[in-house]
XYZ file of C-alpha atoms in Angstrom:
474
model
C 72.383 2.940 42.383
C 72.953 -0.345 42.619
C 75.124 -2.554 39.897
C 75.067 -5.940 39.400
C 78.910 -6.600 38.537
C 80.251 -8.443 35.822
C 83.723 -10.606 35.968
C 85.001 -12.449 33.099
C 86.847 -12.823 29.842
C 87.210 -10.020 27.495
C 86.792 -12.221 24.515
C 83.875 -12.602 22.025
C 81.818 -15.113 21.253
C 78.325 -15.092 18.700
C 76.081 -17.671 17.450
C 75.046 -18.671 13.633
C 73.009 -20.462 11.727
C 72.205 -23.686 11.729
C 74.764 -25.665 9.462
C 75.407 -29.150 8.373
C 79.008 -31.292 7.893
C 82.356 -31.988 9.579
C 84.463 -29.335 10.667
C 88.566 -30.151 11.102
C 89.785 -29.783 14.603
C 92.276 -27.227 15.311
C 93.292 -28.999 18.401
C 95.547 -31.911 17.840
C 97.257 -34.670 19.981
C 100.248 -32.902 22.335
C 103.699 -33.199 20.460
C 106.719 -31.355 21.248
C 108.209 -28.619 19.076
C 111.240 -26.377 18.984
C 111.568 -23.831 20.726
C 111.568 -20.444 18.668
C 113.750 -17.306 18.665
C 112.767 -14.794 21.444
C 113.602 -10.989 21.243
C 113.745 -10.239 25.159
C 114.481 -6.834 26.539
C 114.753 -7.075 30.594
C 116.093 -3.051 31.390
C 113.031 -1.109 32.905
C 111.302 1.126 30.770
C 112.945 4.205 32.294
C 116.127 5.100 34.301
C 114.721 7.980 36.266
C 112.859 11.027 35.376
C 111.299 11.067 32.018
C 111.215 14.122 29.337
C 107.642 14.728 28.209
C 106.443 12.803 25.098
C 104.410 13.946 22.532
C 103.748 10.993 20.311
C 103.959 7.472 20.730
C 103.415 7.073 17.119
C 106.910 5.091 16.382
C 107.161 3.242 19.554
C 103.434 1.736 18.437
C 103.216 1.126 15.043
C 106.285 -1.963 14.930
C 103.744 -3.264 17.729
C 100.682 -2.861 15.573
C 102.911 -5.096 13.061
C 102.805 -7.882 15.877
C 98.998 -7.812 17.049
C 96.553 -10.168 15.499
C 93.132 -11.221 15.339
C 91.939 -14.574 16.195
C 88.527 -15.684 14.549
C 87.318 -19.412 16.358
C 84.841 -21.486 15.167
C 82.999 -24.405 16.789
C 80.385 -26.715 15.956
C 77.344 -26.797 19.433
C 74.374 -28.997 19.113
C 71.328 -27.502 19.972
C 68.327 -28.560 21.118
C 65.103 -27.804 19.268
C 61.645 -28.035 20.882
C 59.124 -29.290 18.418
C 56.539 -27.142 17.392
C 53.189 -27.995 19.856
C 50.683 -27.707 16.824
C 52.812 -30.805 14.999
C 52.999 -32.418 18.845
C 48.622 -32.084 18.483
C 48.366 -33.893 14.972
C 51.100 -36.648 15.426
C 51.389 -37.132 19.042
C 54.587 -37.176 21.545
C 57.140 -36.107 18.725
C 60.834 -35.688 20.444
C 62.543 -32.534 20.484
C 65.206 -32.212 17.409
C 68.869 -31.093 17.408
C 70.476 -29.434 15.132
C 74.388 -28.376 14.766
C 74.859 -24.257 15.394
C 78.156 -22.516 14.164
C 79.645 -20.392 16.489
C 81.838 -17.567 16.566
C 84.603 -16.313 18.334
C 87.432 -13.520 18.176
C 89.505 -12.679 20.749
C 93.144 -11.563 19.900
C 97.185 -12.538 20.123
C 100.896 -11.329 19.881
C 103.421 -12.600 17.307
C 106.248 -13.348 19.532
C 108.670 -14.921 17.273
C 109.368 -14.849 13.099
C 108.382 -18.170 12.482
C 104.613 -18.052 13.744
C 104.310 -18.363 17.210
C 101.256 -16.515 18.799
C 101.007 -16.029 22.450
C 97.170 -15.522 23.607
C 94.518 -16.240 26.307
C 93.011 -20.300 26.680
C 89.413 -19.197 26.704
C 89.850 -17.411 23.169
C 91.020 -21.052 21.538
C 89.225 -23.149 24.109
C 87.177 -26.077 21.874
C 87.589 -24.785 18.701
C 86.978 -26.745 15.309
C 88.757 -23.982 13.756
C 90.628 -21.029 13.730
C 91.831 -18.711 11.268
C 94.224 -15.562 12.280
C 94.356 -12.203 10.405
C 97.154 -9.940 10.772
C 97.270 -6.195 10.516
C 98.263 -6.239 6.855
C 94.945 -7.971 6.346
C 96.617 -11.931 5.181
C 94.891 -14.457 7.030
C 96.116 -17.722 7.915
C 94.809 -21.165 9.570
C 96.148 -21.645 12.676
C 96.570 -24.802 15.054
C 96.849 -24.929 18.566
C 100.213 -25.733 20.140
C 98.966 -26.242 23.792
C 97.072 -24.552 26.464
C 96.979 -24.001 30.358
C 93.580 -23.186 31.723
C 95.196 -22.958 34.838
C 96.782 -19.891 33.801
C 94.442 -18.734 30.764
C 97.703 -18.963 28.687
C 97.562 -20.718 25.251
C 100.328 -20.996 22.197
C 98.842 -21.169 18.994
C 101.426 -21.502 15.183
C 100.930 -20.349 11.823
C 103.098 -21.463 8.985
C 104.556 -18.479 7.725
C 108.277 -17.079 8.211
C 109.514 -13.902 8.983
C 106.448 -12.502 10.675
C 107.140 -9.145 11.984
C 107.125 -9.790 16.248
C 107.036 -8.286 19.302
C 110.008 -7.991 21.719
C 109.429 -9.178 25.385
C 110.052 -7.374 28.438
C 111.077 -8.183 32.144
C 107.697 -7.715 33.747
C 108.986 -8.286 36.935
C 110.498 -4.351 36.796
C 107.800 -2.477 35.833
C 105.907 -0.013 38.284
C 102.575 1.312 39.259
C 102.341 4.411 37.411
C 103.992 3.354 34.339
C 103.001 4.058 31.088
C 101.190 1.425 29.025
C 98.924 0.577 25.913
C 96.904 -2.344 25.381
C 96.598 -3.591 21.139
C 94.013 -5.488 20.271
C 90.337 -5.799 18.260
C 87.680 -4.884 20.414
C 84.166 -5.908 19.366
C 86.004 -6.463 15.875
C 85.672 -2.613 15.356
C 89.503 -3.447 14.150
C 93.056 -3.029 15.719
C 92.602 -0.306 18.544
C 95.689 0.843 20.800
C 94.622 2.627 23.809
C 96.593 3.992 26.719
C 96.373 4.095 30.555
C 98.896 3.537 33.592
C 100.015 0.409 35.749
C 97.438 0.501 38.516
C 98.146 -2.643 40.100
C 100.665 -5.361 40.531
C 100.218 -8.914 41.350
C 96.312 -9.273 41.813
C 95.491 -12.643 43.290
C 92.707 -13.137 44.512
C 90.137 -12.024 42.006
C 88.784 -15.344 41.351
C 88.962 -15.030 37.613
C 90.490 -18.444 37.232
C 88.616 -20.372 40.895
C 86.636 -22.728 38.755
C 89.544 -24.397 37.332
C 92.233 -24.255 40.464
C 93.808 -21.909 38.481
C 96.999 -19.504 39.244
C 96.293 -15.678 39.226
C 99.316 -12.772 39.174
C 97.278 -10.177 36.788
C 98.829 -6.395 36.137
C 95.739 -3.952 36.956
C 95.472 -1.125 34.529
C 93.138 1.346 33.430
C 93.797 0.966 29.353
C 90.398 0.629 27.864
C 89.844 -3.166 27.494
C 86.694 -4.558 25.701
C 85.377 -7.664 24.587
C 87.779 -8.564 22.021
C 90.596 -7.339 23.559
C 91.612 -10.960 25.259
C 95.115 -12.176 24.197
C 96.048 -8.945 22.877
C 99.251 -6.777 24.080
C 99.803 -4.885 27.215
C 103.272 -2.762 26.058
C 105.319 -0.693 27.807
C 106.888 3.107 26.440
C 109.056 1.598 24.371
C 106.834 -1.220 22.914
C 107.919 -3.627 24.458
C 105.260 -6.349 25.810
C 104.691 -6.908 29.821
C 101.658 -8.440 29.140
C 99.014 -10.606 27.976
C 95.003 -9.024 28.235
C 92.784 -11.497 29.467
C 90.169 -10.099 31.660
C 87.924 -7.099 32.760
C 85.374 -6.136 36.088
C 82.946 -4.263 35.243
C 78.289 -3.632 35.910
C 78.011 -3.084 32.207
C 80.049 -5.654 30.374
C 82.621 -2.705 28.993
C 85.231 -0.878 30.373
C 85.317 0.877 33.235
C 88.985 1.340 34.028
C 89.634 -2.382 35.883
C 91.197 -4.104 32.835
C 93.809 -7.299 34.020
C 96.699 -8.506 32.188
C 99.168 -11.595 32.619
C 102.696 -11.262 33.044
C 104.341 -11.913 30.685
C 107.040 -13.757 32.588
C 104.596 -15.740 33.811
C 102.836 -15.977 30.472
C 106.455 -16.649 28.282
C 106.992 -19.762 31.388
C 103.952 -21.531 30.170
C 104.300 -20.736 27.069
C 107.701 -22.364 26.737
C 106.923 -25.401 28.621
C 103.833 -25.732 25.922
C 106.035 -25.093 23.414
C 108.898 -27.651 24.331
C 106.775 -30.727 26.169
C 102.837 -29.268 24.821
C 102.240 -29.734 28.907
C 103.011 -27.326 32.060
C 105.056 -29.057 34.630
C 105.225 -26.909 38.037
C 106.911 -26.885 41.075
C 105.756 -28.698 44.142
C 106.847 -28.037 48.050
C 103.709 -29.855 49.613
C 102.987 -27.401 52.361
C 99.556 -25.898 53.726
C 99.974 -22.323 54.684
C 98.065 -19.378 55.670
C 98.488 -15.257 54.810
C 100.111 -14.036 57.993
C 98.077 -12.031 60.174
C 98.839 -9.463 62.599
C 97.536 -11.767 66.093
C 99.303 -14.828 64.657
C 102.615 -12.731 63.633
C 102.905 -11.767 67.479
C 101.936 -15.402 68.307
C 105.561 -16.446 66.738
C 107.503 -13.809 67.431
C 107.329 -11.196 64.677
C 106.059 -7.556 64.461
C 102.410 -7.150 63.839
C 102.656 -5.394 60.735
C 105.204 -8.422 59.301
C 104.226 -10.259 56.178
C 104.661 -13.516 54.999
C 103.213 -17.235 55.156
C 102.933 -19.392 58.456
C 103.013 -22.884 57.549
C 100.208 -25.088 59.087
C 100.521 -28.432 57.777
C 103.509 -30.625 55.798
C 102.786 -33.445 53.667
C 104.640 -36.459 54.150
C 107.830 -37.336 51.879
C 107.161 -33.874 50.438
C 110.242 -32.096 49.699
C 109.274 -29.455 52.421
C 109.632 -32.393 54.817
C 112.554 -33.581 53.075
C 114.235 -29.939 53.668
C 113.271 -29.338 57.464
C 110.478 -26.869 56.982
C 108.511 -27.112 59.915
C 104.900 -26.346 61.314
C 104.571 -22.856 62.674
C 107.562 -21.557 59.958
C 107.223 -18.272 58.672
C 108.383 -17.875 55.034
C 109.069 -14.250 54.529
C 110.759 -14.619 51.015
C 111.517 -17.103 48.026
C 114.830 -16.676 46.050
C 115.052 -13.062 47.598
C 111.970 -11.806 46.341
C 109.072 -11.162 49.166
C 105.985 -13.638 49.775
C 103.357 -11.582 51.202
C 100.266 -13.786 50.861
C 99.325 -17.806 50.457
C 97.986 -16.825 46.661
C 101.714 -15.391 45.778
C 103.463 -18.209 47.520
C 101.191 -20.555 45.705
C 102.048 -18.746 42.115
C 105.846 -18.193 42.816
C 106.305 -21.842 43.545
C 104.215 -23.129 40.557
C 106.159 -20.747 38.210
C 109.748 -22.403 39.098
C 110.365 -25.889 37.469
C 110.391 -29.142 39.632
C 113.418 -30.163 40.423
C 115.250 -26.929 40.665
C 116.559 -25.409 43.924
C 115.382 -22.598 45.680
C 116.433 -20.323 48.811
C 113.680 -19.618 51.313
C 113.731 -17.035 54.063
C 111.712 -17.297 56.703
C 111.485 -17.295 60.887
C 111.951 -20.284 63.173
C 111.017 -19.370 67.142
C 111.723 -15.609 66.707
C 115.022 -16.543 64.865
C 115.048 -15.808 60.325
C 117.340 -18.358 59.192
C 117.305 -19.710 55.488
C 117.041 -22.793 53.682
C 117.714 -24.903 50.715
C 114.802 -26.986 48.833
C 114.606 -28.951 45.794
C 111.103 -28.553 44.826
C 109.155 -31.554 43.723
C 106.332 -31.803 40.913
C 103.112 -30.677 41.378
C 100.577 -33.123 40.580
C 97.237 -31.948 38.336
C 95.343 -34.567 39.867
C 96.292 -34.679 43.395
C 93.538 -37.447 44.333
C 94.279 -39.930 41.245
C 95.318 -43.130 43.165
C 95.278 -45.365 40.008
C 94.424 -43.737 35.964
C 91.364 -42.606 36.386
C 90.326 -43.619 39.641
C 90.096 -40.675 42.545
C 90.316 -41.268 46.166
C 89.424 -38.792 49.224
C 88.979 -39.098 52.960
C 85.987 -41.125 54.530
C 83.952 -38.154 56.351
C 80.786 -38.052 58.242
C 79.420 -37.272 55.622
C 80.394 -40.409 53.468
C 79.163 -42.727 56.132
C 75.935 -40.858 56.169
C 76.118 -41.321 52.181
C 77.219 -44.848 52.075
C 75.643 -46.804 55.220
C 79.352 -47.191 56.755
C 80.105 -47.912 60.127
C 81.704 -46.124 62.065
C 84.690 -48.527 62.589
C 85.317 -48.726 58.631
C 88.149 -46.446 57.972
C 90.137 -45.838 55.146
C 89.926 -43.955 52.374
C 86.983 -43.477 49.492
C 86.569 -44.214 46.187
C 84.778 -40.657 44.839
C 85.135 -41.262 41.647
C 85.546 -43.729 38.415
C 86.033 -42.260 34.947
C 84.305 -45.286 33.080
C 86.961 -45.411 30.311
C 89.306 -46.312 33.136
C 91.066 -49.660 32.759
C 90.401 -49.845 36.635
C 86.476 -49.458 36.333
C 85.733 -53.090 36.531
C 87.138 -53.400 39.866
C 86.791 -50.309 41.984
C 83.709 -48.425 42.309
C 82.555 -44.693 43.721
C 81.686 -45.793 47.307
C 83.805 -48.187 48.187
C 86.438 -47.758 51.190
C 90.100 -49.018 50.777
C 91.258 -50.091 54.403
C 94.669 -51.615 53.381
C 97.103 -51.511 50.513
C 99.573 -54.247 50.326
C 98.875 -54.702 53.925
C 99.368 -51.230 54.841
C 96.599 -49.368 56.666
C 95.887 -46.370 54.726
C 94.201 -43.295 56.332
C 94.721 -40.445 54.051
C 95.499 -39.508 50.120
C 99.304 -39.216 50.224
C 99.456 -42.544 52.874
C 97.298 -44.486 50.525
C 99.895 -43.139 47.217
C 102.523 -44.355 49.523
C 101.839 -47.902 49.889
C 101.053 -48.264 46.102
C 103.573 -50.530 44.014
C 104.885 -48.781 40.877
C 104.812 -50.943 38.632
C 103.070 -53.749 39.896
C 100.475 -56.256 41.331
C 98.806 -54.118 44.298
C 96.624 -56.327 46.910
C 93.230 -53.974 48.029
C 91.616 -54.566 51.135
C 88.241 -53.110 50.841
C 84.944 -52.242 52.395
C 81.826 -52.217 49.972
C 78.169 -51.731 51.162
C 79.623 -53.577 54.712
C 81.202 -56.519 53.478
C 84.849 -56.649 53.297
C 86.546 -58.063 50.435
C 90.594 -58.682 48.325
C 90.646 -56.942 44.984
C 93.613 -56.774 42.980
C 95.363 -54.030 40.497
C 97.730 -54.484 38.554
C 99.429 -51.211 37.722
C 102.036 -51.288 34.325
């Protein structure tokens, strides 16, 4: 029998009734806070064999002390059609809208005394509101501290003091076949702990978080997870958390045994960087790569059963460039720990802060040698030429699109936001030829010849006439 499968978020979300008035935004303007008191415990969960365990009873219930319930509210407009016997007696009336309430709960972990609650982005995403109960029943307003779509990770506060909270683990050493329980409030049925193994480690290329660019390293494991579950805890046999529950895969909506967590190194990263800046900064080498494969491996010298990451392109002034990486570079390992796959190069790099150093491994002509690089930034919007304004190569299909000939080259204007300060004087369609009287042919030549701050002379192309415009960048 075939299933039609579903993918997503394990969170909640219900409509209401109609209601009037202004609801108060939980999400403010980014502002930096201090960063709290974390309990970390980074020893593995068990030194070799293990005695059989009866109970989990203690381990579990300081944990249950840390788990809570997040209840969002946010104000949709709806659209609704006008009844077609009014439409007969007073004409063409317009549709109506009306505001709709509408629910969400998804769940979070306490991970320091003083408020801080680690949970998933789509559980807080656009809420007017949100209110958190804990397992003693108190509920409390919350606000959100920042969020990461890229990552699903999001830091929300309550202002309360010595809040029980959970201690963090090195999620780096745990194993397939390890014990673990997920906490949360499924279906708000209330606080449910349920148990399963590790199944997986490092699954990247589910395509959970492909609409947003995002950055996926999920722990596989077969403790029920449910709709409701999102944000909650993923702890270890000695309650300690490794991660945060985000997502299932499943025909029928429920569980099925393919529950995914986030790390929670990779979660407590973001979450500091929220925390400290209410951003994510991540690090940049400016590379294109590709998985290794066993017919290319050969190709360049390596066994066909190696793994790593051939390098097929370098960006210009990158820091790859800037370190000697070169095209046709194998990168077998970062900092000692193995790259296996373009997705886990991708993560491992954005994890590490710009500007700090790293070793990579790799092989050179048959030859491994290492080397030093001092990652870069990684920009969110790698196409933003000037605020607002986005930029991208002039293809066949853009002179199809925009009556160019075939001698205009350049790059594109693709897109304006029209709150830009830059909207007045460059348009979606029109082809920059020159920057300060540098041809420009690509993205990163065209960011090149750009004068920060400054006045910045545009040659441009627009509907086949060439013209001067100039911006003046502050």
């Amino acid at each position: 029998m075939n299933h039609r499968h579903f993918v997503g978020f394990v969170s909640v979300v219900a409509g209401l009734a109609a209601v009037g008035g202004e609801m108060s935004a939980a999400q403010e303007g980014v502002v930096s806070h201090r960063m709290p008191e974390l309990r970390v415990d980074p020893s593995p969960v068990s030194s070799g064999r293990s005695a059989v365990v009866a109970s989990y009873a203690d381990v579990l219930e300081p944990v249950q002390q840390a788990v809570v319930s997040i209840f969002s509210t946010k104000l949709v407009r709806q659209r609704v059609e006008t009844n077609p016997l009014l439409r007969q007696f007073f004409g063409d009336l317009p549709d109506q809208e009306r505001d709709e309430k509408q629910r969400g709960l998804g769940s979070g972990v306490i991970v320091s005394a003083d408020g801080y609650i680690l949970t998933n982005n789509h559980v807080v995403e656009g809420a007017d509101e949100l209110k958190v109960s804990l397992a003693d029943d108190r509920e409390f307003p919350a606000k959100v501290v920042g969020a990461d779509p890229k990552t699903d990770v999001a830091v929300i506060k309550i202002e309360m003091e010595k809040l029980p909270f959970i201690t963090l683990a090195d999620s780096d050493k745990i194993r397939v076949g390890d014990v673990v329980f997920a906490v949360g409030n499924p279906l708000n049925v209330g606080q449910t702990v349920t148990m399963g193994i590790v199944s997986a480690k490092g699954r990247n290329q589910l395509r959970l978080l492909e609409n947003v660019g995002g950055y996926e390293n999920f722990i596989q494991t077969d403790a029920a997870i449910n709709m409701g579950n999102s944000g909650g805890a993923l702890v270890d046999a000695k309650g300690r958390l490794v991660g945060v529950n985000s997502a299932i895969i499943s025909p029928s909506r429920g569980n099925i045994g393919i529950g995914f967590a986030i790390p929670v190194n990779f979660a407590a990263s973001v979450m500091r960087s929220l925390i400290e800046t209410g951003t994510v900064t991540r690090g940049y080498l400016g590379i294109s790569s590709a998985t290794l494969t066993g017919d290319v491996a050969e190709q360049l010298g390596l066994p066909k059963d190696a793994k790593g990451v051939a390098v097929t392109d370098i960006l210009p002034d990158s820091p790859a460039e800037k370190a000697g990486l070169k095209i046709s570079d194998v990168i077998l390992s970062i900092n000692d720990r193995s790259v296996n796959s373009l997705e886990g190069l991708r993560v491992a790099i954005a994890q590490m802060v710009p500007n700090s150093k790293v070793k990579l491994r790799l092989v050179r002509d048959g030859k491994e040698r290492s080397l030093e690089v001092t990652l870069g930034e990684l920009s969110e919007k790698p196409n933003e030429l000037f605020s607002g304004v986005n930029i991208g190569p002039v293809s066949d299909d853009v002179r199809r699109r925009n009556g160019l000939d075939s001698r205009v080259a350049g790059v594109v204007v693709t897109e304006v936001d029209e709150n830009s300060v830059y909207a007045a004087r460059l348009v979606a369609g029109m082809v920059i030829v020159e920057i300060n009287q540098r041809l420009v042919t690509d993205v990163a030549s065209a960011k090149r010849a750009v004068i920060l701050p400054g006045v910045n002379l545009l040659r441009v192309n627009y509907r086949g006439v060439y013209g001067f415009v100039t911006v003046t960048v502050k």
